[in-house]
PDB file of C-alpha atoms in Angstrom:
ATOM      1  CA  MET A   1      21.963 -67.285 130.189  1.00 38.00           C
ATOM      2  CA  THR A   2      25.243 -68.059 128.447  1.00 42.00           C
ATOM      3  CA  ILE A   3      24.839 -69.051 124.840  1.00 45.00           C
ATOM      4  CA  PHE A   4      27.045 -71.852 123.582  1.00 54.00           C
ATOM      5  CA  VAL A   5      28.240 -71.862 120.004  1.00 53.00           C
ATOM      6  CA  LEU A   6      29.091 -75.439 119.218  1.00 70.00           C
ATOM      7  CA  ASP A   7      30.202 -77.028 115.993  1.00 83.00           C
ATOM      8  CA  ILE A   8      27.987 -79.839 114.796  1.00 90.00           C
ATOM      9  CA  LEU A   9      29.995 -82.690 113.325  1.00 94.00           C
ATOM     10  CA  LEU A  10      28.808 -85.739 111.435  1.00 96.00           C
ATOM     11  CA  LEU A  11      30.351 -88.663 113.278  1.00 97.00           C
ATOM     12  CA  ASP A  12      30.657 -92.210 112.031  1.00 98.00           C
ATOM     13  CA  ILE A  13      28.316 -94.259 114.215  1.00 98.00           C
ATOM     14  CA  SER A  14      30.763 -97.180 114.242  1.00 97.00           C
ATOM     15  CA  ASN A  15      33.249 -95.022 116.207  1.00 97.00           C
ATOM     16  CA  LEU A  16      30.812 -94.224 119.039  1.00 98.00           C
ATOM     17  CA  LEU A  17      30.816 -96.040 122.362  1.00 98.00           C
ATOM     18  CA  SER A  18      27.790 -96.427 124.622  1.00 97.00           C
ATOM     19  CA  HIS A  19      27.855 -96.603 128.392  1.00 97.00           C
ATOM     20  CA  GLU A  20      24.160 -97.493 128.787  1.00 97.00           C
ATOM     21  CA  ASN A  21      21.890-100.141 127.372  1.00 97.00           C
ATOM     22  CA  ILE A  22      18.821 -99.022 125.480  1.00 97.00           C
ATOM     23  CA  VAL A  23      15.111 -99.832 125.523  1.00 97.00           C
ATOM     24  CA  GLU A  24      14.370-101.703 122.281  1.00 97.00           C
ATOM     25  CA  ARG A  25      10.774-100.438 122.209  1.00 97.00           C
ATOM     26  CA  ARG A  26      12.009 -96.853 122.314  1.00 97.00           C
ATOM     27  CA  VAL A  27      14.536 -97.495 119.543  1.00 98.00           C
ATOM     28  CA  ALA A  28      11.831 -99.046 117.335  1.00 98.00           C
ATOM     29  CA  SER A  29       9.506 -96.100 117.914  1.00 98.00           C
ATOM     30  CA  LEU A  30      12.245 -93.546 117.291  1.00 97.00           C
ATOM     31  CA  SER A  31      13.418 -95.384 114.148  1.00 98.00           C
ATOM     32  CA  ALA A  32       9.892 -95.347 112.747  1.00 98.00           C
ATOM     33  CA  ARG A  33       9.534 -91.630 113.462  1.00 97.00           C
ATOM     34  CA  ILE A  34      12.877 -90.787 111.837  1.00 97.00           C
ATOM     35  CA  LEU A  35      11.934 -92.780 108.727  1.00 97.00           C
ATOM     36  CA  LYS A  36       8.497 -91.139 108.572  1.00 97.00           C
ATOM     37  CA  ASP A  37       9.910 -87.625 109.035  1.00 96.00           C
ATOM     38  CA  GLY A  38      12.921 -88.255 106.802  1.00 97.00           C
ATOM     39  CA  PHE A  39      15.312 -86.394 109.081  1.00 95.00           C
ATOM     40  CA  ILE A  40      17.199 -86.423 112.378  1.00 96.00           C
ATOM     41  CA  LYS A  41      15.936 -83.630 114.614  1.00 95.00           C
ATOM     42  CA  LYS A  42      18.619 -83.223 117.264  1.00 96.00           C
ATOM     43  CA  ALA A  43      22.371 -83.694 117.632  1.00 96.00           C
ATOM     44  CA  ILE A  44      23.775 -86.076 120.240  1.00 97.00           C
ATOM     45  CA  ALA A  45      26.508 -85.226 122.780  1.00 96.00           C
ATOM     46  CA  VAL A  46      29.845 -87.072 122.683  1.00 96.00           C
ATOM     47  CA  ASP A  47      33.064 -86.902 124.708  1.00 95.00           C
ATOM     48  CA  GLN A  48      35.915 -85.559 122.569  1.00 93.00           C
ATOM     49  CA  SER A  49      38.568 -87.939 123.918  1.00 93.00           C
ATOM     50  CA  SER A  50      36.813 -91.291 124.080  1.00 96.00           C
ATOM     51  CA  PHE A  51      33.849 -90.889 121.687  1.00 97.00           C
ATOM     52  CA  VAL A  52      31.576 -92.078 124.478  1.00 98.00           C
ATOM     53  CA  VAL A  53      27.983 -90.985 123.957  1.00 98.00           C
ATOM     54  CA  LEU A  54      26.961 -88.743 126.849  1.00 97.00           C
ATOM     55  CA  ASP A  55      23.418 -88.157 125.629  1.00 97.00           C
ATOM     56  CA  GLY A  56      21.561 -89.700 122.718  1.00 97.00           C
ATOM     57  CA  HIS A  57      22.001 -93.474 123.079  1.00 97.00           C
ATOM     58  CA  HIS A  58      18.525 -94.154 121.667  1.00 97.00           C
ATOM     59  CA  ARG A  59      19.084 -91.759 118.759  1.00 98.00           C
ATOM     60  CA  VAL A  60      22.343 -93.545 117.911  1.00 98.00           C
ATOM     61  CA  GLU A  61      20.712 -96.979 117.995  1.00 98.00           C
ATOM     62  CA  ALA A  62      17.709 -95.772 115.980  1.00 98.00           C
ATOM     63  CA  ALA A  63      20.067 -94.334 113.357  1.00 98.00           C
ATOM     64  CA  ARG A  64      22.004 -97.599 113.286  1.00 97.00           C
ATOM     65  CA  ALA A  65      18.761 -99.604 112.983  1.00 97.00           C
ATOM     66  CA  ILE A  66      17.676 -97.713 109.867  1.00 97.00           C
ATOM     67  CA  GLY A  67      21.075 -98.027 108.231  1.00 97.00           C
ATOM     68  CA  LEU A  68      22.568 -94.605 108.798  1.00 98.00           C
ATOM     69  CA  ARG A  69      26.353 -94.438 108.920  1.00 98.00           C
ATOM     70  CA  ARG A  70      26.678 -90.960 110.397  1.00 98.00           C
ATOM     71  CA  ILE A  71      24.908 -88.927 113.043  1.00 98.00           C
ATOM     72  CA  PRO A  72      25.100 -85.226 113.939  1.00 97.00           C
ATOM     73  CA  ALA A  73      26.910 -84.597 117.214  1.00 96.00           C
ATOM     74  CA  ILE A  74      28.410 -81.948 119.412  1.00 95.00           C
ATOM     75  CA  ILE A  75      31.790 -82.783 120.884  1.00 94.00           C
ATOM     76  CA  LEU A  76      32.362 -81.897 124.530  1.00 94.00           C
ATOM     77  CA  ASP A  77      35.324 -81.952 126.884  1.00 92.00           C
ATOM     78  CA  TYR A  78      33.997 -84.436 129.443  1.00 94.00           C
ATOM     79  CA  SER A  79      36.790 -83.513 131.822  1.00 93.00           C
ATOM     80  CA  SER A  80      35.301 -80.021 132.171  1.00 92.00           C
ATOM     81  CA  GLU A  81      34.011 -79.145 135.626  1.00 92.00           C
ATOM     82  CA  LYS A  82      30.923 -77.722 133.898  1.00 93.00           C
ATOM     83  CA  ILE A  83      29.782 -81.245 132.984  1.00 94.00           C
ATOM     84  CA  VAL A  84      28.419 -83.271 135.893  1.00 94.00           C
ATOM     85  CA  VAL A  85      27.140 -86.846 135.934  1.00 96.00           C
ATOM     86  CA  THR A  86      24.293 -87.865 138.220  1.00 92.00           C
ATOM     87  CA  PRO A  87      23.679 -89.826 140.323  1.00 90.00           C
ATOM     88  CA  HIS A  88      26.839 -88.757 142.098  1.00 89.00           C
ATOM     89  CA  SER A  89      27.541 -92.371 143.056  1.00 94.00           C
ATOM     90  CA  ILE A  90      28.640 -92.839 139.430  1.00 96.00           C
ATOM     91  CA  SER A  91      31.771 -90.971 138.368  1.00 96.00           C
ATOM     92  CA  LYS A  92      32.828 -89.801 134.930  1.00 97.00           C
ATOM     93  CA  GLU A  93      35.551 -92.442 135.113  1.00 97.00           C
ATOM     94  CA  ASP A  94      32.863 -95.097 135.731  1.00 97.00           C
ATOM     95  CA  VAL A  95      31.025 -93.910 132.610  1.00 98.00           C
ATOM     96  CA  ILE A  96      34.141 -94.075 130.418  1.00 98.00           C
ATOM     97  CA  ARG A  97      35.215 -97.438 131.873  1.00 97.00           C
ATOM     98  CA  ALA A  98      31.744 -98.948 131.287  1.00 97.00           C
ATOM     99  CA  ALA A  99      31.852 -97.893 127.632  1.00 98.00           C
ATOM    100  CA  LEU A 100      35.430 -99.012 127.011  1.00 97.00           C
ATOM    101  CA  GLU A 101      34.933-102.375 128.726  1.00 97.00           C
ATOM    102  CA  GLY A 102      31.483-103.007 127.250  1.00 95.00           C
ATOM    103  CA  ARG A 103      29.883-103.300 130.710  1.00 94.00           C
ATOM    104  CA  LYS A 104      26.964-100.987 130.162  1.00 96.00           C
ATOM    105  CA  PHE A 105      24.697 -99.518 132.795  1.00 97.00           C
ATOM    106  CA  PRO A 106      20.942-100.162 132.599  1.00 96.00           C
ATOM    107  CA  PRO A 107      18.968 -97.706 130.424  1.00 95.00           C
ATOM    108  CA  LYS A 108      18.650 -94.174 131.783  1.00 92.00           C
ATOM    109  CA  THR A 109      21.018 -94.840 134.716  1.00 95.00           C
ATOM    110  CA  THR A 110      22.988 -91.640 134.261  1.00 96.00           C
ATOM    111  CA  LYS A 111      22.073 -88.072 133.513  1.00 96.00           C
ATOM    112  CA  HIS A 112      24.632 -85.657 132.220  1.00 97.00           C
ATOM    113  CA  MET A 113      24.137 -82.128 133.401  1.00 96.00           C
ATOM    114  CA  ILE A 114      25.859 -78.899 132.461  1.00 94.00           C
ATOM    115  CA  SER A 115      26.458 -75.946 134.735  1.00 91.00           C
ATOM    116  CA  LEU A 116      25.243 -72.701 133.197  1.00 86.00           C
ATOM    117  CA  GLU A 117      25.565 -69.560 135.292  1.00 85.00           C
ATOM    118  CA  GLY A 118      25.418 -71.503 138.541  1.00 88.00           C
ATOM    119  CA  HIS A 119      22.444 -73.699 137.588  1.00 92.00           C
ATOM    120  CA  LEU A 120      22.466 -77.319 136.466  1.00 93.00           C
ATOM    121  CA  PHE A 121      20.588 -78.192 133.279  1.00 94.00           C
ATOM    122  CA  HIS A 122      20.314 -81.470 131.388  1.00 95.00           C
ATOM    123  CA  ILE A 123      22.966 -81.578 128.681  1.00 95.00           C
ATOM    124  CA  SER A 124      20.257 -81.794 126.017  1.00 94.00           C
ATOM    125  CA  ARG A 125      19.779 -78.068 126.678  1.00 92.00           C
ATOM    126  CA  ILE A 126      22.861 -77.365 124.552  1.00 92.00           C
ATOM    127  CA  GLU A 127      22.252 -80.043 121.903  1.00 93.00           C
ATOM    128  CA  PRO A 128      21.171 -78.092 118.837  1.00 92.00           C
ATOM    129  CA  ASP A 129      18.185 -78.872 116.674  1.00 93.00           C
ATOM    130  CA  VAL A 130      19.585 -79.952 113.326  1.00 94.00           C
ATOM    131  CA  ARG A 131      16.828 -81.314 111.071  1.00 92.00           C
ATOM    132  CA  LEU A 132      19.270 -83.210 108.836  1.00 93.00           C
ATOM    133  CA  ASP A 133      17.910 -85.245 105.933  1.00 96.00           C
ATOM    134  CA  ILE A 134      18.651 -88.918 106.532  1.00 97.00           C
ATOM    135  CA  ARG A 135      19.749 -89.336 102.893  1.00 94.00           C
ATOM    136  CA  ALA A 136      22.846 -87.277 103.792  1.00 93.00           C
ATOM    137  CA  LEU A 137      23.623 -89.625 106.684  1.00 95.00           C
ATOM    138  CA  ARG A 138      23.649 -92.973 104.852  1.00 93.00           C
TER     139      ARG A 138
END
């Protein structure tokens, strides 16, 4: 399997755009776990051009809920043919438009997949574990 070496950046949460709504219950649970653990475990995935969150909406909202200003992220070129959105009835343009116009899809409507050596995997497969102390993200 191809190994990706991706830079992890700390992005200002206020610059991120969401294309999906979230489940409040999940955000509350995730916020409580982050506070208990004292760290963020995994980076989110963001489009380099638009700052639309491709994966990690609940992590972003949980971080926002507990007062974090930054979140670890990998930046991806969403225009790459290696990134695919499912279901196929929703295009990448639909995702970007929904985020820019504030007309979000219901929670978990889209899945972003990445093509690795001819196989599709959920994009979380390349999101690195980070274990960043939340004190550094305030």
